[in-house]
PDB file of C-alpha atoms in Angstrom:
ATOM      1  CA  MET S  23    -104.713 -92.052 -71.236  1.00 41.00           C
ATOM      2  CA  SER S  24    -102.886 -95.339 -71.718  1.00 40.00           C
ATOM      3  CA  ALA S  25    -104.303 -98.757 -70.942  1.00 42.00           C
ATOM      4  CA  THR S  26    -101.850 -99.004 -68.067  1.00 45.00           C
ATOM      5  CA  GLY S  27    -103.092 -95.713 -66.660  1.00 56.00           C
ATOM      6  CA  GLU S  28    -106.710 -96.866 -66.856  1.00 62.00           C
ATOM      7  CA  THR S  29    -105.816-100.077 -65.026  1.00 66.00           C
ATOM      8  CA  GLY S  30    -104.175 -97.961 -62.340  1.00 78.00           C
ATOM      9  CA  TYR S  31    -107.394 -96.006 -61.883  1.00 80.00           C
ATOM     10  CA  PHE S  32    -109.432 -99.209 -61.588  1.00 81.00           C
ATOM     11  CA  ASP S  33    -106.928-100.691 -59.146  1.00 82.00           C
ATOM     12  CA  ASP S  34    -106.971 -97.515 -57.007  1.00 83.00           C
ATOM     13  CA  PHE S  35    -110.769 -97.500 -57.047  1.00 83.00           C
ATOM     14  CA  ALA S  36    -110.990-101.184 -56.024  1.00 80.00           C
ATOM     15  CA  ALA S  37    -108.335-100.780 -53.323  1.00 82.00           C
ATOM     16  CA  SER S  38    -110.192 -97.801 -51.844  1.00 82.00           C
ATOM     17  CA  LEU S  39    -113.403 -99.831 -51.708  1.00 82.00           C
ATOM     18  CA  LEU S  40    -111.648-102.380 -49.498  1.00 81.00           C
ATOM     19  CA  ASP S  41    -109.645 -99.910 -47.420  1.00 82.00           C
ATOM     20  CA  ARG S  42    -110.551 -99.939 -43.729  1.00 78.00           C
ATOM     21  CA  ALA S  43    -109.840 -96.221 -43.352  1.00 79.00           C
ATOM     22  CA  PRO S  44    -113.196 -94.423 -43.495  1.00 73.00           C
ATOM     23  CA  ASN S  45    -111.774 -91.525 -45.504  1.00 76.00           C
ATOM     24  CA  SER S  46    -109.875 -93.593 -48.037  1.00 80.00           C
ATOM     25  CA  ILE S  47    -110.633 -92.202 -51.476  1.00 84.00           C
ATOM     26  CA  PRO S  48    -108.688 -92.574 -54.709  1.00 84.00           C
ATOM     27  CA  HIS S  49    -106.545 -89.466 -55.113  1.00 79.00           C
ATOM     28  CA  TRP S  50    -108.187 -88.647 -58.426  1.00 83.00           C
ATOM     29  CA  LEU S  51    -111.640 -88.516 -56.768  1.00 80.00           C
ATOM     30  CA  GLN S  52    -110.670 -86.039 -54.057  1.00 78.00           C
ATOM     31  CA  GLY S  53    -112.785 -82.954 -53.712  1.00 80.00           C
ATOM     32  CA  SER S  54    -116.421 -82.723 -54.694  1.00 76.00           C
ATOM     33  CA  ASN S  55    -116.679 -86.460 -55.417  1.00 81.00           C
ATOM     34  CA  SER S  56    -115.391 -87.560 -52.003  1.00 83.00           C
ATOM     35  CA  GLU S  57    -118.793 -87.798 -50.352  1.00 85.00           C
ATOM     36  CA  ARG S  58    -120.282 -89.614 -53.348  1.00 87.00           C
ATOM     37  CA  PHE S  59    -117.496 -92.189 -53.186  1.00 87.00           C
ATOM     38  CA  ARG S  60    -118.054 -92.726 -49.436  1.00 87.00           C
ATOM     39  CA  ILE S  61    -121.762 -93.307 -50.082  1.00 87.00           C
ATOM     40  CA  TYR S  62    -120.955 -95.715 -52.909  1.00 89.00           C
ATOM     41  CA  ARG S  63    -118.429 -97.612 -50.763  1.00 88.00           C
ATOM     42  CA  ASN S  64    -120.954 -97.904 -47.941  1.00 89.00           C
ATOM     43  CA  ASN S  65    -123.593 -99.216 -50.364  1.00 91.00           C
ATOM     44  CA  VAL S  66    -121.182-101.807 -51.757  1.00 89.00           C
ATOM     45  CA  LEU S  67    -120.293-102.991 -48.245  1.00 90.00           C
ATOM     46  CA  LYS S  68    -123.947-103.100 -47.169  1.00 94.00           C
ATOM     47  CA  SER S  69    -124.878-105.072 -50.298  1.00 91.00           C
ATOM     48  CA  HIS S  70    -122.248-107.688 -49.511  1.00 91.00           C
ATOM     49  CA  ILE S  71    -123.299-107.935 -45.865  1.00 94.00           C
ATOM     50  CA  ASP S  72    -126.935-108.346 -46.911  1.00 95.00           C
ATOM     51  CA  ALA S  73    -125.944-110.986 -49.477  1.00 93.00           C
ATOM     52  CA  LEU S  74    -124.106-112.955 -46.783  1.00 95.00           C
ATOM     53  CA  ALA S  75    -127.081-112.691 -44.436  1.00 96.00           C
ATOM     54  CA  ALA S  76    -129.348-114.028 -47.202  1.00 95.00           C
ATOM     55  CA  ALA S  77    -126.943-116.863 -48.030  1.00 95.00           C
ATOM     56  CA  TYR S  78    -126.245-117.821 -44.401  1.00 97.00           C
ATOM     57  CA  PRO S  79    -129.527-117.188 -42.556  1.00 97.00           C
ATOM     58  CA  VAL S  80    -128.948-119.845 -39.895  1.00 98.00           C
ATOM     59  CA  VAL S  81    -125.486-118.517 -39.039  1.00 98.00           C
ATOM     60  CA  ALA S  82    -126.944-114.992 -38.874  1.00 98.00           C
ATOM     61  CA  ARG S  83    -129.719-116.148 -36.578  1.00 98.00           C
ATOM     62  CA  LEU S  84    -127.391-118.107 -34.306  1.00 98.00           C
ATOM     63  CA  VAL S  85    -125.068-115.167 -33.674  1.00 98.00           C
ATOM     64  CA  GLY S  86    -127.517-112.261 -33.933  1.00 97.00           C
ATOM     65  CA  SER S  87    -127.599-109.415 -36.409  1.00 96.00           C
ATOM     66  CA  ASP S  88    -124.996-107.163 -34.739  1.00 97.00           C
ATOM     67  CA  PHE S  89    -122.410-109.926 -34.462  1.00 98.00           C
ATOM     68  CA  PHE S  90    -123.160-111.190 -37.956  1.00 98.00           C
ATOM     69  CA  GLU S  91    -122.867-107.739 -39.528  1.00 97.00           C
ATOM     70  CA  ALA S  92    -119.529-107.114 -37.800  1.00 97.00           C
ATOM     71  CA  MET S  93    -118.247-110.546 -38.864  1.00 97.00           C
ATOM     72  CA  ALA S  94    -119.524-110.087 -42.435  1.00 96.00           C
ATOM     73  CA  ARG S  95    -117.799-106.707 -42.640  1.00 94.00           C
ATOM     74  CA  GLU S  96    -114.496-108.234 -41.555  1.00 94.00           C
ATOM     75  CA  PHE S  97    -114.960-111.091 -44.018  1.00 95.00           C
ATOM     76  CA  TYR S  98    -115.669-108.716 -46.898  1.00 91.00           C
ATOM     77  CA  LEU S  99    -112.754-106.419 -46.100  1.00 88.00           C
ATOM     78  CA  SER S 100    -110.254-109.220 -45.522  1.00 88.00           C
ATOM     79  CA  ARG S 101    -111.049-111.459 -48.484  1.00 76.00           C
ATOM     80  CA  PRO S 102    -111.459-109.969 -51.925  1.00 69.00           C
ATOM     81  CA  GLN S 103    -113.902-112.212 -53.763  1.00 68.00           C
ATOM     82  CA  SER S 104    -113.236-113.555 -57.221  1.00 68.00           C
ATOM     83  CA  ASN S 105    -116.892-114.361 -57.858  1.00 68.00           C
ATOM     84  CA  ARG S 106    -118.722-111.314 -59.161  1.00 72.00           C
ATOM     85  CA  SER S 107    -122.166-112.727 -58.336  1.00 78.00           C
ATOM     86  CA  LEU S 108    -123.729-111.619 -55.068  1.00 82.00           C
ATOM     87  CA  ALA S 109    -125.893-114.752 -55.208  1.00 82.00           C
ATOM     88  CA  LEU S 110    -122.772-116.860 -54.653  1.00 85.00           C
ATOM     89  CA  PHE S 111    -120.812-114.380 -52.548  1.00 88.00           C
ATOM     90  CA  GLY S 112    -119.283-115.870 -49.423  1.00 91.00           C
ATOM     91  CA  ALA S 113    -117.111-118.762 -50.544  1.00 90.00           C
ATOM     92  CA  GLY S 114    -114.735-119.474 -47.692  1.00 92.00           C
ATOM     93  CA  LEU S 115    -116.915-117.997 -44.959  1.00 95.00           C
ATOM     94  CA  GLN S 116    -116.712-121.246 -43.006  1.00 96.00           C
ATOM     95  CA  ASP S 117    -112.891-121.041 -42.975  1.00 96.00           C
ATOM     96  CA  PHE S 118    -113.048-117.388 -41.990  1.00 96.00           C
ATOM     97  CA  ILE S 119    -115.399-118.182 -39.090  1.00 98.00           C
ATOM     98  CA  ALA S 120    -113.063-120.952 -37.910  1.00 97.00           C
ATOM     99  CA  SER S 121    -110.224-118.421 -37.653  1.00 97.00           C
ATOM    100  CA  PHE S 122    -112.320-115.479 -36.416  1.00 97.00           C
ATOM    101  CA  PRO S 123    -111.426-115.039 -32.714  1.00 97.00           C
ATOM    102  CA  PRO S 124    -114.810-113.628 -31.614  1.00 97.00           C
ATOM    103  CA  ALA S 125    -116.485-116.823 -32.925  1.00 97.00           C
ATOM    104  CA  ALA S 126    -114.126-119.168 -31.063  1.00 97.00           C
ATOM    105  CA  ALA S 127    -116.750-119.893 -28.415  1.00 97.00           C
ATOM    106  CA  LEU S 128    -119.025-121.338 -31.128  1.00 97.00           C
ATOM    107  CA  PRO S 129    -117.060-124.330 -32.495  1.00 97.00           C
ATOM    108  CA  TYR S 130    -120.099-125.611 -34.434  1.00 98.00           C
ATOM    109  CA  LEU S 131    -120.513-122.371 -36.426  1.00 98.00           C
ATOM    110  CA  PRO S 132    -118.078-123.213 -39.272  1.00 98.00           C
ATOM    111  CA  GLY S 133    -119.927-126.503 -39.784  1.00 98.00           C
ATOM    112  CA  VAL S 134    -123.264-124.709 -39.989  1.00 98.00           C
ATOM    113  CA  ALA S 135    -121.766-122.306 -42.520  1.00 98.00           C
ATOM    114  CA  SER S 136    -120.449-125.274 -44.543  1.00 97.00           C
ATOM    115  CA  LEU S 137    -123.929-126.811 -44.683  1.00 97.00           C
ATOM    116  CA  GLU S 138    -125.477-123.532 -45.772  1.00 97.00           C
ATOM    117  CA  ARG S 139    -122.804-123.095 -48.449  1.00 95.00           C
ATOM    118  CA  ALA S 140    -123.417-126.607 -49.782  1.00 94.00           C
ATOM    119  CA  TRP S 141    -127.144-125.843 -50.028  1.00 94.00           C
ATOM    120  CA  LEU S 142    -126.437-122.532 -51.786  1.00 93.00           C
ATOM    121  CA  GLU S 143    -124.154-124.133 -54.364  1.00 90.00           C
ATOM    122  CA  ALA S 144    -126.625-126.957 -54.997  1.00 91.00           C
ATOM    123  CA  TYR S 145    -129.450-124.453 -55.382  1.00 91.00           C
ATOM    124  CA  HIS S 146    -127.492-122.440 -57.966  1.00 89.00           C
ATOM    125  CA  ALA S 147    -126.050-125.457 -59.776  1.00 87.00           C
ATOM    126  CA  ALA S 148    -126.890-126.076 -63.400  1.00 89.00           C
ATOM    127  CA  ASP S 149    -130.129-127.888 -64.103  1.00 90.00           C
ATOM    128  CA  ALA S 150    -129.639-131.501 -65.075  1.00 87.00           C
ATOM    129  CA  PRO S 151    -131.916-134.513 -65.076  1.00 86.00           C
ATOM    130  CA  PRO S 152    -131.406-136.976 -62.218  1.00 83.00           C
ATOM    131  CA  LEU S 153    -130.348-140.551 -62.815  1.00 81.00           C
ATOM    132  CA  ASN S 154    -133.253-142.424 -64.357  1.00 80.00           C
ATOM    133  CA  LEU S 155    -133.460-145.868 -62.766  1.00 82.00           C
ATOM    134  CA  GLN S 156    -135.396-147.288 -65.728  1.00 82.00           C
ATOM    135  CA  THR S 157    -132.603-146.262 -68.087  1.00 76.00           C
ATOM    136  CA  LEU S 158    -130.074-147.741 -65.703  1.00 75.00           C
ATOM    137  CA  SER S 159    -131.908-151.066 -65.508  1.00 78.00           C
ATOM    138  CA  ASN S 160    -132.229-151.155 -69.317  1.00 75.00           C
ATOM    139  CA  SER S 161    -128.455-150.788 -69.528  1.00 73.00           C
ATOM    140  CA  ALA S 162    -127.785-153.728 -67.223  1.00 69.00           C
ATOM    141  CA  ASP S 163    -126.641-155.852 -70.177  1.00 74.00           C
ATOM    142  CA  ASP S 164    -123.708-153.534 -70.828  1.00 75.00           C
ATOM    143  CA  VAL S 165    -122.637-152.536 -67.303  1.00 74.00           C
ATOM    144  CA  ALA S 166    -119.004-152.142 -68.364  1.00 76.00           C
ATOM    145  CA  ALA S 167    -119.967-149.400 -70.806  1.00 76.00           C
ATOM    146  CA  LEU S 168    -121.897-147.364 -68.235  1.00 76.00           C
ATOM    147  CA  ARG S 169    -120.386-144.069 -67.226  1.00 77.00           C
ATOM    148  CA  LEU S 170    -121.891-142.322 -64.217  1.00 77.00           C
ATOM    149  CA  VAL S 171    -121.268-138.615 -63.730  1.00 80.00           C
ATOM    150  CA  ARG S 172    -121.888-136.536 -60.669  1.00 82.00           C
ATOM    151  CA  HIS S 173    -125.019-134.400 -60.768  1.00 82.00           C
ATOM    152  CA  PRO S 174    -124.157-130.664 -60.690  1.00 82.00           C
ATOM    153  CA  ALA S 175    -126.260-130.129 -57.577  1.00 79.00           C
TER     154      ALA S 175
END
């Protein structure tokens, strides 16, 4: 099998995971593996929905679990994620909510999602020491040489 052929298999597999048709299966998995693939696809979807619910608990609580699960499913299926980490899954949810017609009656919801996303990114940001005021005051003689950098969180 060539490298191009292998890429085709991976692309078919990934596309079938995001296909809205319940019986979508890569052609090369037809037959005895069909049910296994459906189970796998369901588990992948459920994992992403659960990850969104964990990352956006206030949004989930405001709209209720049924609404949130339906919205999370649409978000997952409509926006392939570039981040492979489930801990940070959900970038852009606030924009999705703003354009999601069933959420139109809740104009504050994208803002709530933005706040939860900011918290999530700060929580997962790299560890770094905060600005030490003593060090800053000791450097007062050479203020022009000071260089302040934004804390990762």
